[in-house]
Structure formats: C-alpha cells, structure tokens
mmCIF file of C-alpha atoms and ligand atoms in Angstrom:
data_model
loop_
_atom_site.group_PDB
_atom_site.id
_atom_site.type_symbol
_atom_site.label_atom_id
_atom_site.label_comp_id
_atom_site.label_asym_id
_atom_site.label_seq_id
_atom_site.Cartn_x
_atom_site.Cartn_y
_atom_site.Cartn_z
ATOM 1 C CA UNK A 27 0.141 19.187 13.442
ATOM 2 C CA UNK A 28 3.509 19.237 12.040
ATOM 3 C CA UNK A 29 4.959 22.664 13.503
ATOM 4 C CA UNK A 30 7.371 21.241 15.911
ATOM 5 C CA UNK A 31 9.319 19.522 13.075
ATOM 6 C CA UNK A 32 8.759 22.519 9.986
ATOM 7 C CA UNK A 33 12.011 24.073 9.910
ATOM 8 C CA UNK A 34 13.429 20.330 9.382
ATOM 9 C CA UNK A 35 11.199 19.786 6.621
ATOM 10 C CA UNK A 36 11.476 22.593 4.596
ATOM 11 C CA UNK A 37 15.313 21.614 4.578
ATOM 12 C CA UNK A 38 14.537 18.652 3.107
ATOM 13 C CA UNK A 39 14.932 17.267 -0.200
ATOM 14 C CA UNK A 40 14.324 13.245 -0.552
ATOM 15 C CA UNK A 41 10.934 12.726 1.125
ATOM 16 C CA UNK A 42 9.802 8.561 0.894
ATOM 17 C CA UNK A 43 6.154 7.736 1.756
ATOM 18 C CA UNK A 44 5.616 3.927 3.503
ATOM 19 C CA UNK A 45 1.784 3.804 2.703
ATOM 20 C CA UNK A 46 -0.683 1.012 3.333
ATOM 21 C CA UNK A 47 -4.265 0.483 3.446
ATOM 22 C CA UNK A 48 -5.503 3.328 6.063
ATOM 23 C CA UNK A 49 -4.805 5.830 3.496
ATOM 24 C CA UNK A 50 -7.203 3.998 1.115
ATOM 25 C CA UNK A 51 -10.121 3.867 4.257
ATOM 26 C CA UNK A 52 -11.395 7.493 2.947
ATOM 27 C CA UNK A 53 -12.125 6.358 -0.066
ATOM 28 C CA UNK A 54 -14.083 3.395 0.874
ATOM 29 C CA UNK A 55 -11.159 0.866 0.939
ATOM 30 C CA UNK A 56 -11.594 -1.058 4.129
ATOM 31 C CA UNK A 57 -8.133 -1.885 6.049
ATOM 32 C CA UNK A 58 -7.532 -5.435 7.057
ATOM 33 C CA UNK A 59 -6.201 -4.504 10.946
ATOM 34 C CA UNK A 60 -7.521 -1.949 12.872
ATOM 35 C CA UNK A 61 -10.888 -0.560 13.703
ATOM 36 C CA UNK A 62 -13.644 -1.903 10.994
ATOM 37 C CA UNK A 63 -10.257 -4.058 9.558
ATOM 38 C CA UNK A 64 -11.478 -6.868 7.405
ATOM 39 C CA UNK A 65 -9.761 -9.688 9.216
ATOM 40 C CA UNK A 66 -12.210 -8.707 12.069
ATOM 41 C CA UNK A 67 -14.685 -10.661 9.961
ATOM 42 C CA UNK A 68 -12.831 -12.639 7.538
ATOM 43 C CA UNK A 69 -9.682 -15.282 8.573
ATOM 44 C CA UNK A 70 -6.674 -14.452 6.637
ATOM 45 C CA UNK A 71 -5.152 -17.610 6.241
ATOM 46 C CA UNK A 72 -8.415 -19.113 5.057
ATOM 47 C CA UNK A 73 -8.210 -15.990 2.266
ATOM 48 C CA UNK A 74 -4.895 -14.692 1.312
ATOM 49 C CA UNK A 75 -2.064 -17.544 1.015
ATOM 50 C CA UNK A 76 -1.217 -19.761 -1.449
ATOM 51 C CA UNK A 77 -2.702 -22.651 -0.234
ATOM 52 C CA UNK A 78 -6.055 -21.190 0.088
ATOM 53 C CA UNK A 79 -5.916 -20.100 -3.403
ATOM 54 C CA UNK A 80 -4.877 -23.728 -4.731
ATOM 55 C CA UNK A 81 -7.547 -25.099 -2.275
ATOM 56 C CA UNK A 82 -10.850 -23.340 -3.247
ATOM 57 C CA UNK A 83 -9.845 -20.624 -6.114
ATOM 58 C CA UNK A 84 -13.645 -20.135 -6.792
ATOM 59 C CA UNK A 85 -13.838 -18.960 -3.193
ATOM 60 C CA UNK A 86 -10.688 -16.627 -3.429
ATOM 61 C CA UNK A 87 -11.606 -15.447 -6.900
ATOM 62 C CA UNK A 88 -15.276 -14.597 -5.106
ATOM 63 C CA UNK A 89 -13.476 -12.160 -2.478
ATOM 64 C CA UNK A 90 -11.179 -10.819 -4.989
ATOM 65 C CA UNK A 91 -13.697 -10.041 -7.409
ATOM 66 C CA UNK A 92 -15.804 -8.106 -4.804
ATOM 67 C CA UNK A 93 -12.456 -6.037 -3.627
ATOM 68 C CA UNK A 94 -11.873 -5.289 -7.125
ATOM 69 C CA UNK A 95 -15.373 -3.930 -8.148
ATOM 70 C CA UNK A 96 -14.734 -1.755 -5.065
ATOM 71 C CA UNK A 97 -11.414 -0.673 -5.758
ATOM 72 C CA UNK A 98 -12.147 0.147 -9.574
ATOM 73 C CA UNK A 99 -15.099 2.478 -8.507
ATOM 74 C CA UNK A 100 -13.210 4.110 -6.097
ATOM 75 C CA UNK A 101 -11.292 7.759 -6.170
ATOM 76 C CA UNK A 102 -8.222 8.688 -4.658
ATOM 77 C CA UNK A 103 -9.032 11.202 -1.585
ATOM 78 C CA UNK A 104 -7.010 14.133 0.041
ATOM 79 C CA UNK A 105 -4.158 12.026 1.207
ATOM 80 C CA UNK A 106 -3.328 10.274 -2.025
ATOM 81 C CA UNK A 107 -3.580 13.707 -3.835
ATOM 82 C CA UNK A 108 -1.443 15.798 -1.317
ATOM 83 C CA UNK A 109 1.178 12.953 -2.097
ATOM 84 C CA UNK A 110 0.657 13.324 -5.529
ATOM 85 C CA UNK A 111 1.043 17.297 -5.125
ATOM 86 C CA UNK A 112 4.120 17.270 -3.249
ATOM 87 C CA UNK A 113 6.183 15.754 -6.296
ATOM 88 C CA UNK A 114 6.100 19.519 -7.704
ATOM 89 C CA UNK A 115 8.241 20.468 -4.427
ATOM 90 C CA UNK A 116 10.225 18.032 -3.264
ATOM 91 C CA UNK A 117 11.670 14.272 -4.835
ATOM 92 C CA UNK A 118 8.791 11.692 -3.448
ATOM 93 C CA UNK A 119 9.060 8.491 -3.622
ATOM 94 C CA UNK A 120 5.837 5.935 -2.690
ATOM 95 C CA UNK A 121 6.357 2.994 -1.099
ATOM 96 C CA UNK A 122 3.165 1.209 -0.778
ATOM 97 C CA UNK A 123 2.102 -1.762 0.703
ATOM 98 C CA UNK A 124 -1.540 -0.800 -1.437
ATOM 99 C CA UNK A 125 -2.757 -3.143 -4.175
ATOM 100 C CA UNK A 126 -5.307 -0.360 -5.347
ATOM 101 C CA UNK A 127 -3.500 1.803 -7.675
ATOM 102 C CA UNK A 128 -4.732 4.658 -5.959
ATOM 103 C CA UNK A 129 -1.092 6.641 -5.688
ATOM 104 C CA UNK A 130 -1.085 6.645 -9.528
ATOM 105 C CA UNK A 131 -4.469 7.350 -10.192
ATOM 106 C CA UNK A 132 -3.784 10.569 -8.024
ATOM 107 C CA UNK A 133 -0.968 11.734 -10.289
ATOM 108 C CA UNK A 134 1.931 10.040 -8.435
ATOM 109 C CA UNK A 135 5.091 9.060 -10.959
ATOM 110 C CA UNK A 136 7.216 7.203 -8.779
ATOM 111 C CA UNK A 137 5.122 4.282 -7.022
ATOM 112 C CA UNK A 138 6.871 0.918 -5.660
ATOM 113 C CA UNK A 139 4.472 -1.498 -5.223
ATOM 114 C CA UNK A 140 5.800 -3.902 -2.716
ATOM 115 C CA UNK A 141 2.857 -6.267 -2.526
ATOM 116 C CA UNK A 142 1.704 -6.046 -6.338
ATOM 117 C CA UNK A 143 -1.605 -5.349 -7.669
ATOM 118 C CA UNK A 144 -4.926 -6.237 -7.328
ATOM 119 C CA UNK A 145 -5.885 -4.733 -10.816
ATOM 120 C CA UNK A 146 -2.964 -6.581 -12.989
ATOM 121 C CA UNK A 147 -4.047 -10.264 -13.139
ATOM 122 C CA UNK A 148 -1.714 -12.895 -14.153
ATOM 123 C CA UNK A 149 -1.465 -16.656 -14.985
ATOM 124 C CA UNK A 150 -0.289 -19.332 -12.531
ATOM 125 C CA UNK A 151 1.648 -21.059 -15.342
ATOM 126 C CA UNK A 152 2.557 -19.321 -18.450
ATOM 127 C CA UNK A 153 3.886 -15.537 -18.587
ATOM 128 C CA UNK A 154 0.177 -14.065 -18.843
ATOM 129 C CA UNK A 155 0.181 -10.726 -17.192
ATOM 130 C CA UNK A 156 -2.279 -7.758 -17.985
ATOM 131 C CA UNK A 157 -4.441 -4.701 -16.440
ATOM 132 C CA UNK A 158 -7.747 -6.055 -16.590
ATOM 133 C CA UNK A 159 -10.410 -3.696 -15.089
ATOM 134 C CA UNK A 160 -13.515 -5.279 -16.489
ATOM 135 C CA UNK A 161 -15.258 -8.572 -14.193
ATOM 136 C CA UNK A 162 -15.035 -11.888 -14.948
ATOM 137 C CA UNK A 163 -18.489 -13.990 -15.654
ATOM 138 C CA UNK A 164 -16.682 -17.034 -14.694
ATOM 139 C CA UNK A 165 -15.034 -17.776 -11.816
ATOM 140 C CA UNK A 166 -12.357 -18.617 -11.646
ATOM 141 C CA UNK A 167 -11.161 -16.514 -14.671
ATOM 142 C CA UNK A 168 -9.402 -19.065 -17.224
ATOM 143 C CA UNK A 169 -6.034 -18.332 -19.383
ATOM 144 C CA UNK A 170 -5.725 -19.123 -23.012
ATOM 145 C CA UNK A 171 -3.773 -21.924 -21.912
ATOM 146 C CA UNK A 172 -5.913 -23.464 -19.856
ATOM 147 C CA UNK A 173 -4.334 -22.636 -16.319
ATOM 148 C CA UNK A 174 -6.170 -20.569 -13.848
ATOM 149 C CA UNK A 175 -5.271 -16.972 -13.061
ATOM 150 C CA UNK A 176 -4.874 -15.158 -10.630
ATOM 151 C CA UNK A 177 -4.703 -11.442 -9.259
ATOM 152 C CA UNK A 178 -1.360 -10.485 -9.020
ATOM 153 C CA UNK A 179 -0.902 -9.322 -5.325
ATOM 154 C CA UNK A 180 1.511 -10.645 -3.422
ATOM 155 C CA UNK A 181 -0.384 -13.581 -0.452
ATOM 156 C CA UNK A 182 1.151 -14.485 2.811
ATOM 157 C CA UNK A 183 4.521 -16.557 2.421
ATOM 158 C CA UNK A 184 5.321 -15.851 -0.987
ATOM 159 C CA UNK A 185 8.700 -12.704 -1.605
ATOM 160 C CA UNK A 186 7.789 -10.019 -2.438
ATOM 161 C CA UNK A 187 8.688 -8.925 -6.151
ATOM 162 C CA UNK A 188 12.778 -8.495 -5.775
ATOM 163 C CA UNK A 189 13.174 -5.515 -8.151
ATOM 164 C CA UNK A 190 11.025 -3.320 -6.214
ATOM 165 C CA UNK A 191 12.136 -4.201 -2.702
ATOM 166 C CA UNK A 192 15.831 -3.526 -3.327
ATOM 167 C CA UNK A 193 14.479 -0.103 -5.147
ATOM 168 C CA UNK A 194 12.427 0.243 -1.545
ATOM 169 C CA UNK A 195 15.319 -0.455 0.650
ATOM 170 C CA UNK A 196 17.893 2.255 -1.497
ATOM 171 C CA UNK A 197 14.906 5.060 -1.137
ATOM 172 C CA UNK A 198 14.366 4.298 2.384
ATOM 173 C CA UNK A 199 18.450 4.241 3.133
ATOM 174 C CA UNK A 200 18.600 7.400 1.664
ATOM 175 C CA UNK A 201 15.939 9.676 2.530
ATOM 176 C CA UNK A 202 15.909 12.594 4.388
ATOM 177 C CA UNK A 203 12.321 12.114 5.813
ATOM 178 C CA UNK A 204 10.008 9.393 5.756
ATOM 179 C CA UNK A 205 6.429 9.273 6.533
ATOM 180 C CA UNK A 206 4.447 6.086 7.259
ATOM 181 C CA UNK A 207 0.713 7.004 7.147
ATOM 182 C CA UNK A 208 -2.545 4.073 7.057
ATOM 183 C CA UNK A 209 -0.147 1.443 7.789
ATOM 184 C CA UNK A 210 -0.051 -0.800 10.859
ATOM 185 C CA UNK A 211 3.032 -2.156 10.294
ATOM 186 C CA UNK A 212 2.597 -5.394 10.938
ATOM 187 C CA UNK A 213 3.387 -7.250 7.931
ATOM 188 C CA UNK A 214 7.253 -8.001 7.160
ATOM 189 C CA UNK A 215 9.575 -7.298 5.490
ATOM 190 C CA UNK A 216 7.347 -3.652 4.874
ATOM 191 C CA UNK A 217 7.666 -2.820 8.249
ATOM 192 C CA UNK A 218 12.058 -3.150 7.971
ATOM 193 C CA UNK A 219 12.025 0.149 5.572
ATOM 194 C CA UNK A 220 12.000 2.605 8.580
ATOM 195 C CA UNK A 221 15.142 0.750 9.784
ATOM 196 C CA UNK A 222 16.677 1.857 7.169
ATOM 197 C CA UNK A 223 15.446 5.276 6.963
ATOM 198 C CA UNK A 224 16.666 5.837 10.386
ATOM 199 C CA UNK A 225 20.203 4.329 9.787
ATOM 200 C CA UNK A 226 20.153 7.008 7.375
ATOM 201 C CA UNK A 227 19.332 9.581 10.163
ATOM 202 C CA UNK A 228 15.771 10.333 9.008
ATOM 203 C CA UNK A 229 13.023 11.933 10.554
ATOM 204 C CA UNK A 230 10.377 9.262 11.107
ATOM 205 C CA UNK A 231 6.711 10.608 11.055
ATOM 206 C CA UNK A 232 3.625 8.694 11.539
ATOM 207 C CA UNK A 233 -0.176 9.621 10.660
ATOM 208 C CA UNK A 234 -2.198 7.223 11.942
ATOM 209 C CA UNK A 235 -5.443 7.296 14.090
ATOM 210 C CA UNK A 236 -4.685 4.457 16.187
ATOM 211 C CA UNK A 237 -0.859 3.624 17.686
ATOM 212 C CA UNK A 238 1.573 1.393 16.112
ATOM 213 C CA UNK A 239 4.417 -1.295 16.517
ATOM 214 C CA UNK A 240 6.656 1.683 15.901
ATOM 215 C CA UNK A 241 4.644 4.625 17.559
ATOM 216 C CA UNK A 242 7.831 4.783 20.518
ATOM 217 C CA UNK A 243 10.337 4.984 17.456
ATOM 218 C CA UNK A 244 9.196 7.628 15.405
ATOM 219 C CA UNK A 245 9.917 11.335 15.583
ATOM 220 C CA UNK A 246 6.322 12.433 15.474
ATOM 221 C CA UNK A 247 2.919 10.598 15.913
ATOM 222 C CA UNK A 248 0.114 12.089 14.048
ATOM 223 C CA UNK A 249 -3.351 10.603 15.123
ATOM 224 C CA UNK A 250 -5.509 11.385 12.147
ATOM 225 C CA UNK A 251 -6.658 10.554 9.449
ATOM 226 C CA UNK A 252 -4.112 10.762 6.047
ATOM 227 C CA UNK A 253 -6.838 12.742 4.175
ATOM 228 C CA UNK A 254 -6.421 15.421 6.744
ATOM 229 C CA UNK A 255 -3.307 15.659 7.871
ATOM 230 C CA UNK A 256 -1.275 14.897 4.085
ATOM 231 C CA UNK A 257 -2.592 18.439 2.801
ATOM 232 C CA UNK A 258 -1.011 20.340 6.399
ATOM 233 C CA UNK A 259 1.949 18.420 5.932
ATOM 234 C CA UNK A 260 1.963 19.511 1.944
ATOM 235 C CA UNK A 261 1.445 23.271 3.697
ATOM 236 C CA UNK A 262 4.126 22.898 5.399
ATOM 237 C CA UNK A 263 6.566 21.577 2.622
ATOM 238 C CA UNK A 264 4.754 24.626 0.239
ATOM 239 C CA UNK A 265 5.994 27.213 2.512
ATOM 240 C CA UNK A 266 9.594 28.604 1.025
HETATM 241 P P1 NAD B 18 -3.448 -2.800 7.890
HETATM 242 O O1 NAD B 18 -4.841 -3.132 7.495
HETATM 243 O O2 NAD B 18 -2.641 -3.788 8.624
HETATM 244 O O3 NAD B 18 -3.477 -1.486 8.805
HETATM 245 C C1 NAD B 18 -4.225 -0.372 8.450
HETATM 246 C C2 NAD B 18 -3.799 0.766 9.351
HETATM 247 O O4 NAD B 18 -4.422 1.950 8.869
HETATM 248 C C3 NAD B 18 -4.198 0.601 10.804
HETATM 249 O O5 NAD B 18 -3.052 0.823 11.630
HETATM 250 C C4 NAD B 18 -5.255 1.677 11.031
HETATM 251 O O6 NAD B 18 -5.203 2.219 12.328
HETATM 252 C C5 NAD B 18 -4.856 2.705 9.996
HETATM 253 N N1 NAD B 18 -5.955 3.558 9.501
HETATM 254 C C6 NAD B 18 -7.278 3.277 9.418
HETATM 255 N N2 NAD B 18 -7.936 4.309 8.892
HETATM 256 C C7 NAD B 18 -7.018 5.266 8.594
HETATM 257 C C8 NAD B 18 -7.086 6.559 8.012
HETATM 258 N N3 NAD B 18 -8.254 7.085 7.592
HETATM 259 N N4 NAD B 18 -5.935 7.262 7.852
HETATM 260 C C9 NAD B 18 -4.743 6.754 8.269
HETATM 261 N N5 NAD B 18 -4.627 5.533 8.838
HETATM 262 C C10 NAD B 18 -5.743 4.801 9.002
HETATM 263 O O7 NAD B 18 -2.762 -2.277 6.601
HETATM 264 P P2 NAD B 18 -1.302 -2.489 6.087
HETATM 265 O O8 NAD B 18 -0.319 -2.130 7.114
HETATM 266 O O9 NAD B 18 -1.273 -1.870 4.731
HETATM 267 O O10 NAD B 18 -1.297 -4.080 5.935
HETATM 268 C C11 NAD B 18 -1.147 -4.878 5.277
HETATM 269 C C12 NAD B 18 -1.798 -5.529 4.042
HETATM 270 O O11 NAD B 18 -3.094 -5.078 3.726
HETATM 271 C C13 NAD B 18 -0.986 -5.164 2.845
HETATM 272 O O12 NAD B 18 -0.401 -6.335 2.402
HETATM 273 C C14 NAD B 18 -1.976 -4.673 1.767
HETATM 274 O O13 NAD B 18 -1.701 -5.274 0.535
HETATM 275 C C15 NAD B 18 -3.280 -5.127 2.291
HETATM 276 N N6 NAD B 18 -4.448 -4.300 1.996
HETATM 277 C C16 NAD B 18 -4.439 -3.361 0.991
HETATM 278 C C17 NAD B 18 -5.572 -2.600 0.756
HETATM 279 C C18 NAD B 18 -5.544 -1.576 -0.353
HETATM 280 O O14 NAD B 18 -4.847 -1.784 -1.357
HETATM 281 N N7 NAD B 18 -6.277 -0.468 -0.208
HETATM 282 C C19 NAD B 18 -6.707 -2.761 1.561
HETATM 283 C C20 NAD B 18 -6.684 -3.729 2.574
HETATM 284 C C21 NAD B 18 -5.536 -4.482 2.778
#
C-alpha cells in the first residue's frame, strides 16, 4: 500500500497521527459520518451542543451513558496498536479527535486529545474533574455540590481545550509526515492541522475507506481500513 512513498518514510523522523473515530469502528466504536455513522440515525444538534445538554441533560446523559458502557468494554484493535508500536522507531505524536482513550490504552505516551474525553467527567460549576469508569444509577449524575455533571468532551460551539491545540498546531508545523486515518475531516478547527503539516512540507497520507474533504490534497490515499493498513505502514517504518 505504501511502496510508492517508502524510501521517504524511512527518512523520516517526526511522524504526527490526525486520528478520529474510523480508527475506533474495528473495535465496535461506531463513527458519527460515514457509512453506518451515528448521525445517520441520531440529529446532532438535538445531541451534542450545549444547549441540548442544558435543555434535557437526562436525555444527553442517556446517550452518553450508553457510548460509555461501549467504549469501556471495548479493546484497542490493529490500528491503535501499530500506532502504539511505532513509538519504538520513530517520535509519534497522536492527535486525536477520539474521546475513547483507545490510543493510550494501546500503549501510546504522547496523545493530544483535541475534543476531550468521554471517560473523565466533570462538573458544570465547581472544578470537579475525575476518570470515572463505573455507571451512574442516576441520571443525570449529581456533584457534591449540587450542580450537574457532565462528560468532559468537547460539544459543538464550545473551543476546544487551548493547551492542547497550540501543542497540536507546533506537532503538525513541524512534522515530517503526517497521517490522517478514520477521520472525515469535517469538523473544524481538526481538519486546519494538515495545513500546517504541509506548510511544513510534509507528506500527507490518508487511510480511509471512503474519500475525504482533503482526498485531492494529500500525497497518498489509502482506502482501507486503519486496522489493516497501520501494521504495513509500521512494516514499512520497521524496515532499516
Ligand atoms: P467522523 O465520524 O466524522 O468520520 C469517520 C470517518 O472514518 C469517515 O470518513 C469514515 O469513512 C471513516 N472510517 C469508517 N470506518 C473506518 C475504518 N475501519 N478505518 C478507517 N476509517 C474508517 O469522525 P471524525 O472525523 O472523528 O469526527 C468527528 C467527531 O466524532 C469527533 O468530534 C469525535 O469526538 C467524535 N466521535 C468520536 C468517537 C470515538 O471516540 N471513538 C466515535 C464517534 C464520534
């Protein structure tokens, strides 16, 4: 898959990952765009802004609770591990648009999660903020003081956390090659990082079964899925 572009790759050092929710799909993730996407079924604005949340929290909390269940039980698959893998060859850095914690979980040190975490739950008034893996009975979940909380994933018109997308924008301005893979690259300001990575003079790859906004940009479109085509592109890095 990769052959046209190995001799480039092997030269490389800094190697920055865009990921986002196709390379969860193998492990039983379901996207939101795409073939079998959730917002086939569900309305996104009625689901993931602020104003829903305020609205009908019992209803959000319902749908987050569900995704959560899922997302604990779940195992990082071929394409999260190859990531992980590659760290013992090259520097990696993960820029995810994931809330699933599936980059760590696969043994991956240096993850940026741009739109938070669907694990790490926080309040919506004091400074409450903590890993909780275990379900709530009621819903929705209450803090000590009183306030509702909330999963801490970043919804439709709120920033994204600031820390972690100027760390986002100096790894993509300063790779050498970045690969986008399970991500349609619809949702700003995610889909600005290979901007940057080509100002830099990247190479641009893409693994994705389906075409993209920036399929006529990249250097090399691979239609797959991530959990088989991340362990030929780890080949490809593993050969000296
Ligand atoms: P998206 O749902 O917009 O697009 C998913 C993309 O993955 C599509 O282009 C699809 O063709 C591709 N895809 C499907 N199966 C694949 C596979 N097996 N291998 C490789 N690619 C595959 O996802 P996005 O661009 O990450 O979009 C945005 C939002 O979705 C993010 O904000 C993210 O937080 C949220 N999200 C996250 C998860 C997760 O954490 N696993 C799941 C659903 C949605």
């Amino acid at each position: 898959m990769f052959e046209s572009l190995a001799d480039k790759l092997k030269d490389s050092k800094n190697i920055v990952f865009v990921t986002g929710a196709g390379i969860s799909q193998k492990s039983g993730i379901p996207t939101f765009r795409g073939k079998d996407g959730l917002w086939r079924k569900y309305d996104a604005m009625k689901l993931a802004t602020v104003d829903a949340f305020y609205e009908n929290p019992k209803l959000i909390w319902e749908w987050y609770e569900e995704r959560r269940r899922n997302i604990i039980a779940a195992k990082p698959n071929a394409g999260h591990l190859a990531i992980a893998e590659l760290e013992k060859f090259k520097t990696v850095h993960v820029l995810t648009q994931n809330i699933d914690g599936l980059h760590q979980r696969a043994g991956s040190t240096k993850v940026y999660e741009l739109h938070g975490s669907i694990i790490t739950i926080k309040c919506t008034w004091c400074d409450f903020k903590d890993a909780i893996t275990s379900s709530f009975s009621e819903l929705p979940p209450i803090c000590k003081c009183k306030n509702i909380l909330r999963p801490d994933a970043v919804w439709f018109g709120e920033p994204l956390p600031q820390d972690i997308w100027q760390t986002a924008i100096q790894q993509a301005s300063s790779c050498d090659v970045m690969v986008m893979v399970g991500t349609s690259l619809a949702v700003s300001p995610a889909n600005l990082l290979p901007v940057y990575a080509k100002q830099n003079g990247a190479i641009l790859i893409e693994v994705n079964p389906e075409e993209t906004m920036m399929s006529a940009n990249v250097d090399l479109s691979i239609r797959s899925s991530a959990a088989r085509a991340l362990p030929e592109l780890l080949s490809v890095f593993q050969r000296q």
